[in-house]
XYZ file of C-alpha atoms in Angstrom:
518
model
C 113.766 13.848 54.434
C 111.616 12.948 51.558
C 109.035 15.365 50.580
C 105.820 14.088 49.023
C 103.409 16.182 47.146
C 99.972 16.262 48.671
C 97.184 14.761 46.545
C 95.122 17.204 44.607
C 91.865 18.127 46.290
C 88.845 16.191 45.137
C 86.305 17.954 43.107
C 83.073 18.433 44.835
C 80.259 16.796 42.918
C 77.064 18.726 43.012
C 74.032 16.511 43.124
C 70.791 17.882 41.970
C 67.888 17.576 44.286
C 65.018 15.493 43.043
C 62.082 17.476 41.970
C 58.852 16.679 43.725
C 56.421 14.625 41.690
C 53.517 16.338 40.060
C 49.983 15.153 40.894
C 49.782 13.377 37.552
C 53.086 11.584 38.140
C 51.942 10.527 41.600
C 48.754 9.110 40.144
C 50.653 7.163 37.467
C 53.062 5.793 40.060
C 50.279 4.678 42.389
C 48.364 2.973 39.581
C 51.522 1.171 38.402
C 52.291 -0.065 41.912
C 48.704 -1.226 42.316
C 48.855 -3.057 38.988
C 52.082 -4.860 39.939
C 50.564 -5.816 43.279
C 47.452 -7.252 41.586
C 49.562 -9.201 39.067
C 51.452 -10.840 41.914
C 48.144 -11.702 43.566
C 46.903 -13.277 40.320
C 50.030 -15.430 40.125
C 49.456 -16.591 43.713
C 45.982 -17.813 42.749
C 47.394 -19.492 39.655
C 49.862 -21.394 41.843
C 47.012 -22.554 44.055
C 45.277 -24.117 41.061
C 48.230 -25.861 39.364
C 50.369 -26.755 42.404
C 47.905 -29.399 43.655
C 46.356 -32.260 41.744
C 42.822 -31.652 43.029
C 41.311 -28.338 44.108
C 38.205 -27.738 46.199
C 35.150 -26.337 44.433
C 35.024 -23.318 46.777
C 38.618 -22.438 45.890
C 37.857 -22.594 42.165
C 34.810 -20.341 42.648
C 36.844 -17.740 44.591
C 39.632 -17.854 42.013
C 37.266 -16.584 39.303
C 37.542 -13.091 40.811
C 41.287 -12.994 40.000
C 41.358 -14.881 36.687
C 40.932 -14.052 33.033
C 40.476 -16.537 30.172
C 44.147 -16.232 29.173
C 45.416 -16.775 32.745
C 43.143 -19.810 33.083
C 44.628 -21.260 29.873
C 48.062 -20.991 31.500
C 46.768 -22.997 34.478
C 45.460 -25.750 32.175
C 48.809 -25.861 30.375
C 50.768 -26.171 33.650
C 48.512 -28.965 34.915
C 48.897 -30.886 31.652
C 52.694 -30.656 31.954
C 52.450 -32.257 35.421
C 50.233 -35.065 34.010
C 47.067 -33.829 35.707
C 43.688 -33.199 34.133
C 43.275 -29.626 32.949
C 40.066 -29.217 34.988
C 41.347 -28.178 38.448
C 38.839 -30.222 40.496
C 39.837 -33.474 38.698
C 43.120 -35.301 39.501
C 42.966 -38.012 36.801
C 45.803 -38.148 34.260
C 45.119 -36.674 30.814
C 44.618 -38.866 27.761
C 47.732 -37.644 26.002
C 48.894 -41.032 24.739
C 45.443 -42.337 23.850
C 44.259 -39.577 21.550
C 45.727 -38.845 18.200
C 46.698 -35.313 17.348
C 44.156 -35.021 14.532
C 40.729 -36.531 13.936
C 39.250 -36.897 10.471
C 35.465 -36.684 10.128
C 34.335 -38.355 6.926
C 30.713 -37.270 7.330
C 31.559 -33.577 7.723
C 34.761 -33.766 5.652
C 36.776 -31.891 8.245
C 40.008 -32.414 10.160
C 39.871 -31.604 13.891
C 42.881 -30.745 16.042
C 42.672 -32.771 19.286
C 45.741 -31.328 20.949
C 43.597 -29.253 23.329
C 41.371 -32.224 24.187
C 44.495 -34.225 25.069
C 45.036 -31.994 28.134
C 41.966 -33.488 29.843
C 41.086 -36.923 31.086
C 37.748 -37.055 29.262
C 35.465 -35.076 27.022
C 33.189 -34.255 29.989
C 36.017 -32.511 31.857
C 36.853 -30.657 28.652
C 33.264 -29.332 28.401
C 33.137 -28.411 32.102
C 36.433 -26.558 31.850
C 35.263 -24.624 28.780
C 32.017 -23.748 30.583
C 34.019 -22.374 33.513
C 36.350 -20.445 31.178
C 33.378 -18.928 29.329
C 32.137 -17.331 32.583
C 35.438 -15.559 33.288
C 35.551 -11.849 32.564
C 37.887 -10.306 29.994
C 38.185 -7.171 32.129
C 41.667 -6.638 33.637
C 41.859 -7.662 37.279
C 43.155 -4.265 38.473
C 39.951 -2.689 37.150
C 37.681 -4.986 39.154
C 36.129 -4.575 42.568
C 37.796 -7.457 44.414
C 35.458 -7.107 47.387
C 32.545 -8.517 45.385
C 31.945 -12.247 45.626
C 32.120 -14.368 42.497
C 28.931 -15.654 40.840
C 30.625 -18.285 38.659
C 28.879 -21.652 38.416
C 31.217 -24.647 38.792
C 30.054 -28.068 37.584
C 31.258 -30.922 39.770
C 32.922 -34.013 38.397
C 29.906 -36.270 38.997
C 27.295 -33.930 37.469
C 26.135 -34.032 33.872
C 27.135 -30.877 32.011
C 23.891 -30.229 30.149
C 21.628 -31.008 33.119
C 23.671 -28.768 35.436
C 23.587 -25.875 32.968
C 19.800 -26.139 32.508
C 19.276 -26.269 36.263
C 21.450 -23.173 36.749
C 19.541 -21.278 34.055
C 16.255 -22.116 35.744
C 17.561 -20.978 39.132
C 18.889 -17.656 37.828
C 15.668 -17.040 35.903
C 13.614 -17.401 39.083
C 15.923 -15.116 41.050
C 15.813 -12.336 38.451
C 13.583 -9.357 38.979
C 10.997 -8.246 36.449
C 13.235 -5.377 35.342
C 16.122 -7.763 34.635
C 13.808 -10.095 32.729
C 12.692 -7.189 30.557
C 16.268 -6.126 29.886
C 17.266 -9.670 28.929
C 14.251 -9.899 26.643
C 15.147 -6.629 24.928
C 18.773 -7.720 24.538
C 17.628 -11.001 23.038
C 15.451 -9.172 20.512
C 18.344 -6.883 19.608
C 20.622 -9.887 19.229
C 18.199 -11.527 16.804
C 18.472 -8.582 14.401
C 20.554 -9.787 11.421
C 23.885 -8.114 10.911
C 24.569 -6.096 7.799
C 27.539 -8.101 6.531
C 27.459 -6.723 2.987
C 27.348 -3.077 4.115
C 24.081 -2.467 2.295
C 22.896 0.029 4.888
C 24.347 3.501 4.758
C 23.872 6.448 7.043
C 23.108 9.482 4.908
C 22.585 12.890 6.411
C 19.868 15.100 5.053
C 20.992 17.929 2.853
C 20.086 21.299 4.222
C 18.029 23.237 1.703
C 18.243 26.991 1.962
C 14.897 28.791 2.093
C 13.926 30.386 -1.217
C 14.650 34.073 -1.527
C 11.970 36.442 -2.789
C 12.786 37.653 -6.267
C 12.301 41.428 -6.573
C 9.756 42.657 -9.072
C 11.295 43.543 -12.404
C 12.304 47.194 -12.534
C 11.395 47.913 -8.922
C 14.857 49.273 -8.235
C 14.284 52.227 -10.628
C 10.824 53.110 -9.321
C 10.695 56.568 -7.750
C 7.555 57.393 -5.815
C 5.361 55.268 -8.039
C 7.018 56.308 -11.318
C 9.208 54.100 -13.433
C 12.038 55.399 -15.572
C 12.011 54.244 -19.189
C 14.399 55.218 -21.963
C 12.627 56.282 -25.138
C 14.604 55.936 -28.316
C 13.266 57.283 -31.603
C 14.841 58.028 -34.924
C 16.403 61.457 -35.415
C 15.573 62.365 -31.819
C 17.780 62.553 -28.801
C 17.388 60.051 -25.973
C 15.048 61.306 -23.310
C 13.755 60.015 -20.015
C 10.030 59.436 -19.761
C 8.386 58.968 -16.399
C 5.549 56.499 -16.609
C 2.944 55.986 -13.962
C 3.299 52.503 -12.471
C 0.228 50.399 -12.891
C -1.309 49.343 -9.632
C -0.864 45.664 -8.970
C -4.411 44.533 -8.455
C -3.785 40.833 -8.700
C -3.170 40.200 -4.955
C -6.432 41.950 -4.031
C -8.405 39.904 -6.545
C -6.762 36.755 -5.310
C -7.748 37.540 -1.732
C -11.359 38.165 -2.811
C -11.460 34.899 -4.712
C -10.017 33.018 -1.750
C -12.681 34.522 0.528
C -15.387 33.445 -1.928
C -13.954 29.943 -2.071
C -13.937 29.762 1.723
C -17.600 30.790 1.786
C -18.551 28.312 -0.929
C -16.436 25.511 0.500
C -18.770 24.991 3.421
C -22.409 25.726 2.438
C -23.674 24.415 5.789
C -21.743 26.958 7.830
C -24.446 28.181 10.240
C -22.383 31.102 11.448
C -22.021 32.461 7.898
C -25.735 31.987 7.267
C -26.568 33.926 10.437
C -24.286 36.802 9.409
C -25.976 36.903 5.979
C -29.420 37.066 7.564
C -28.365 39.922 9.829
C -26.921 41.788 6.858
C -30.192 41.417 4.965
C -32.062 42.594 8.035
C -29.942 45.742 8.209
C -30.684 46.313 4.532
C -34.453 45.976 5.271
C -34.617 43.033 2.880
C -36.596 40.829 5.247
C -39.758 43.052 5.167
C -42.882 42.225 3.211
C -44.086 44.438 0.333
C -47.044 45.677 2.373
C -44.732 46.815 5.123
C -42.524 48.667 2.664
C -45.561 50.352 1.020
C -46.743 51.715 4.343
C -43.539 53.770 4.674
C -43.517 56.338 1.844
C -40.680 58.351 3.338
C -38.215 55.440 3.109
C -35.498 55.999 0.561
C -35.118 52.983 -1.693
C -31.748 51.381 -2.217
C -30.505 52.130 -5.692
C -27.659 50.427 -7.412
C -24.687 52.627 -8.091
C -24.452 53.862 -11.625
C -21.245 53.593 -13.502
C -19.451 56.868 -14.187
C -17.610 55.549 -17.186
C -18.305 57.212 -20.552
C -20.542 55.544 -23.062
C -18.892 52.994 -25.231
C -20.046 51.980 -28.690
C -21.754 48.611 -28.600
C -20.061 45.864 -30.487
C -22.007 42.940 -31.895
C -22.805 40.522 -29.095
C -20.753 37.411 -28.871
C -22.301 34.028 -28.410
C -22.159 33.176 -24.747
C -23.739 30.425 -22.701
C -27.183 31.185 -21.317
C -26.731 33.145 -18.112
C -28.350 31.988 -14.975
C -31.516 33.775 -14.032
C -30.807 36.664 -11.687
C -33.578 37.321 -9.203
C -34.608 40.971 -8.857
C -36.387 42.681 -6.027
C -38.723 45.469 -7.214
C -40.135 48.022 -4.824
C -43.654 49.436 -5.347
C -44.257 52.875 -6.831
C -44.187 55.598 -4.225
C -45.771 59.021 -5.085
C -45.741 58.343 -8.791
C -41.981 57.725 -8.855
C -40.594 54.439 -9.933
C -37.641 52.984 -8.118
C -34.903 51.050 -9.818
C -34.828 47.360 -9.135
C -32.111 45.939 -6.928
C -30.179 43.249 -8.683
C -28.973 40.403 -6.479
C -26.264 38.436 -8.151
C -26.178 34.741 -7.489
C -22.493 34.291 -6.793
C -22.980 30.649 -5.911
C -24.274 29.813 -9.402
C -21.649 31.878 -11.222
C -18.797 29.758 -9.960
C -18.838 26.012 -9.415
C -18.420 24.800 -5.873
C -15.061 23.493 -4.884
C -15.222 19.807 -4.184
C -13.680 18.711 -0.928
C -12.366 15.183 -0.875
C -13.140 13.313 2.286
C -10.506 11.093 3.740
C -11.362 7.446 3.850
C -11.717 6.333 7.425
C -10.310 2.912 8.162
C -12.618 0.948 10.444
C -11.260 0.355 13.931
C -12.261 -2.365 16.347
C -14.088 -1.379 19.475
C -12.760 -2.233 22.924
C -14.951 -5.328 23.051
C -13.872 -6.419 19.558
C -10.193 -5.948 20.391
C -10.307 -7.985 23.614
C -12.490 -10.686 22.042
C -10.085 -11.076 19.106
C -7.016 -11.166 21.367
C -8.553 -13.829 23.609
C -9.518 -15.887 20.573
C -5.873 -15.894 19.415
C -4.360 -16.396 22.872
C -6.554 -19.164 24.269
C -5.243 -22.704 23.868
C -6.353 -26.190 24.742
C -4.387 -25.891 27.978
C -6.535 -22.889 28.994
C -9.746 -24.829 28.534
C -8.323 -27.859 30.363
C -7.236 -25.779 33.357
C -10.613 -24.010 33.697
C -12.553 -27.255 33.177
C -10.668 -29.100 35.924
C -11.016 -26.091 38.198
C -14.783 -25.944 37.663
C -15.619 -29.650 37.699
C -13.158 -31.112 40.207
C -12.070 -27.982 42.101
C -8.409 -28.941 41.653
C -5.511 -27.177 39.959
C -3.481 -29.014 37.340
C 0.309 -28.926 37.492
C 1.184 -26.034 35.165
C 4.702 -27.189 34.024
C 3.311 -30.591 33.009
C 0.328 -28.987 31.263
C 2.545 -26.592 29.308
C 4.931 -29.366 28.321
C 2.093 -31.554 27.037
C 0.764 -28.703 24.883
C 4.200 -27.583 23.568
C 3.973 -24.162 25.229
C 7.468 -24.218 26.755
C 9.148 -21.287 25.035
C 11.477 -18.707 26.534
C 10.039 -15.800 24.506
C 6.482 -16.769 25.486
C 7.581 -17.077 29.110
C 9.018 -13.549 29.121
C 5.911 -12.090 27.462
C 3.745 -13.896 29.994
C 5.767 -12.373 32.835
C 5.210 -8.870 31.460
C 1.482 -9.449 30.880
C 1.021 -11.003 34.344
C 2.652 -8.026 36.016
C 0.341 -5.544 34.277
C -2.809 -7.596 34.898
C -1.994 -8.085 38.591
C -1.441 -4.343 39.043
C -4.875 -3.669 37.561
C -6.453 -6.510 39.533
C -5.232 -4.920 42.782
C -7.476 -1.925 42.089
C -10.334 -4.122 40.897
C -10.113 -6.346 43.967
C -10.518 -3.376 46.292
C -13.611 -2.231 44.375
C -15.230 -5.681 44.433
C -14.163 -6.403 48.048
C -12.816 -9.871 47.179
C -11.114 -11.573 50.127
C -10.104 -14.854 48.456
C -6.804 -15.349 46.616
C -7.322 -15.276 42.838
C -3.854 -14.015 41.885
C -2.299 -17.485 41.549
C -5.062 -18.687 39.238
C -4.796 -15.511 37.123
C -1.064 -16.132 36.649
C -1.680 -19.799 35.805
C -4.307 -18.915 33.190
C -1.947 -16.373 31.589
C 0.781 -19.048 31.427
C -1.492 -21.197 29.259
C -1.876 -18.447 26.644
C -0.013 -18.602 23.348
C 1.629 -15.162 23.164
C 3.079 -15.507 19.681
C 3.439 -11.765 19.115
C 4.929 -9.041 21.293
C 2.021 -6.735 20.407
C -0.305 -8.921 22.496
C 1.438 -7.638 25.612
C 1.241 -3.947 24.659
C -2.148 -3.031 26.145
C -3.405 0.413 26.990
C -5.141 1.213 30.277
C -8.693 0.493 29.055
C -7.717 -2.797 27.414
C -5.797 -3.885 30.504
C -8.789 -3.058 32.727
C -11.236 -5.023 30.568
C -8.779 -7.938 30.329
C -8.688 -8.029 34.135
C -12.498 -7.960 34.244
C -12.683 -11.009 31.962
C -10.165 -13.048 33.986
C -11.784 -12.029 37.281
C -15.265 -12.979 36.040
C -14.123 -16.357 34.711
C -12.459 -17.318 38.011
C -14.905 -15.672 40.417
C -17.844 -17.627 38.981
C -15.966 -20.838 39.800
C -14.196 -20.127 43.093
C -16.349 -17.567 44.934
C -19.451 -18.775 46.772
C -20.515 -15.285 47.812
C -22.254 -13.339 45.018
C -22.152 -9.916 46.661
C -19.411 -8.838 44.260
C -21.666 -9.087 41.192
C -23.554 -5.827 41.792
C -20.344 -3.801 42.056
C -18.979 -5.720 39.073
C -21.623 -4.103 36.845
C -20.419 -0.651 37.915
C -16.860 -1.649 37.039
C -18.043 -2.726 33.583
C -19.770 0.619 33.055
C -16.450 2.368 33.782
C -15.193 1.190 30.355
C -18.607 1.469 28.631
C -19.203 -2.276 28.725
C -21.871 -4.543 30.175
C -21.856 -7.906 31.888
C -23.087 -9.494 28.647
C -19.973 -8.408 26.740
C -17.749 -9.666 29.568
C -19.594 -13.015 29.564
C -19.054 -13.245 25.802
C -15.295 -12.882 26.337
C -15.400 -15.450 29.173
C -17.007 -17.962 26.797
C -14.013 -17.520 24.481
C -11.742 -18.709 27.314
C -13.812 -21.832 27.873
C -14.608 -22.609 24.219
C -11.616 -21.482 22.140
C -11.180 -21.773 18.400
C -7.533 -22.738 18.678
């Protein structure tokens, strides 16, 4: 019997259990899976566009939701390899063999690479394809909301590129709200600001300046209860400490008194100060006549305080300018006793008055002057033509034709007119209720505003009073022509008085509309 050794037992391999994913890892995994799924979906739409020679317009519009400019370039490249035009809705062969690789322009002295143009059948398809590519978003597809429908404009093969683009701009402009028009206008103004290519503008922060600290008075640190310590050094004597009385600082008090005097003298027509002076004199019995004072012998006269200073030897008088005459009030003699005169010092003559410079006031136009000047600048020949035809023939001229004939077709003017029309119509709604006007004047107001030349953005920035008077002028100019009932005229005068105007001033502004200087 043969004995065989049993095989050694296998080692048991211990497998570690997978740790559960953290919330962050789960989020990363889900986003990666979603991104891969979207990339596959993008490739499916790419295949739809380069697997067939001609694609429907609706398919190309829906594909814009899943395409980026770089993925669309890949589609054009694949179609050119299969000898199809790079524009997906065209099945004609490209002009690869006809065009040369480079084109030399002698007038502009440039060399153009035509390799990209060779992928299309014609220059029109090249422009249409670039127009479609320009509308594609650079945002990654996995960031987009795929439930939203695409708003890309596709130009058909038979349409002219420039005419189709202008028609689309006109359609989108009409569908935009007033808020969107304002935002586009603001963005256009910001885009017109020139860029600082030479880095001449610098942002500099203001340096913070610490507030000044009050410097302590010299020697105040060694002042003890009003006494200052000084070291007295003399020859052949020891050093001693001498306490010296600190001199009172009288300068702030004198400054305050001088400032009060300047305030009194600064305004001589201050009636309140004059009244207080009169009352003070009344309390001092200075407003009585001499006969009244003589009838009261028991009244104690007011005597000026005598100085208590010792007599001082008189020095020779110095030459001084002639003093101003000081008026004195002398009381009559009572019981044989003479009273001392009361000296009243003329403080106003002792010190010159402080001149106060008046600010120059720049003249400002009144409300009537402002509106009249604005209308004179705004009104054009088209405004007069529209109002003349409306008054004489009772017919409205075609506004687009009228604006085109007078060279008033401008996008900036159109946007400013939209803003001005909105403000005027809001004000006219209130004015219409006050005048009880039943007829429709809103369309004519908008048409008249369209004929204005709004060359400056400040013409649109009107305050409430200016906007109200502007509405009064337009309403008066159109109501005189279109309304047969004159019952609104009486209430119209009350509306004019609300802004301190009259019907004559409104008529003067209406004449500017009909007879303009432009």
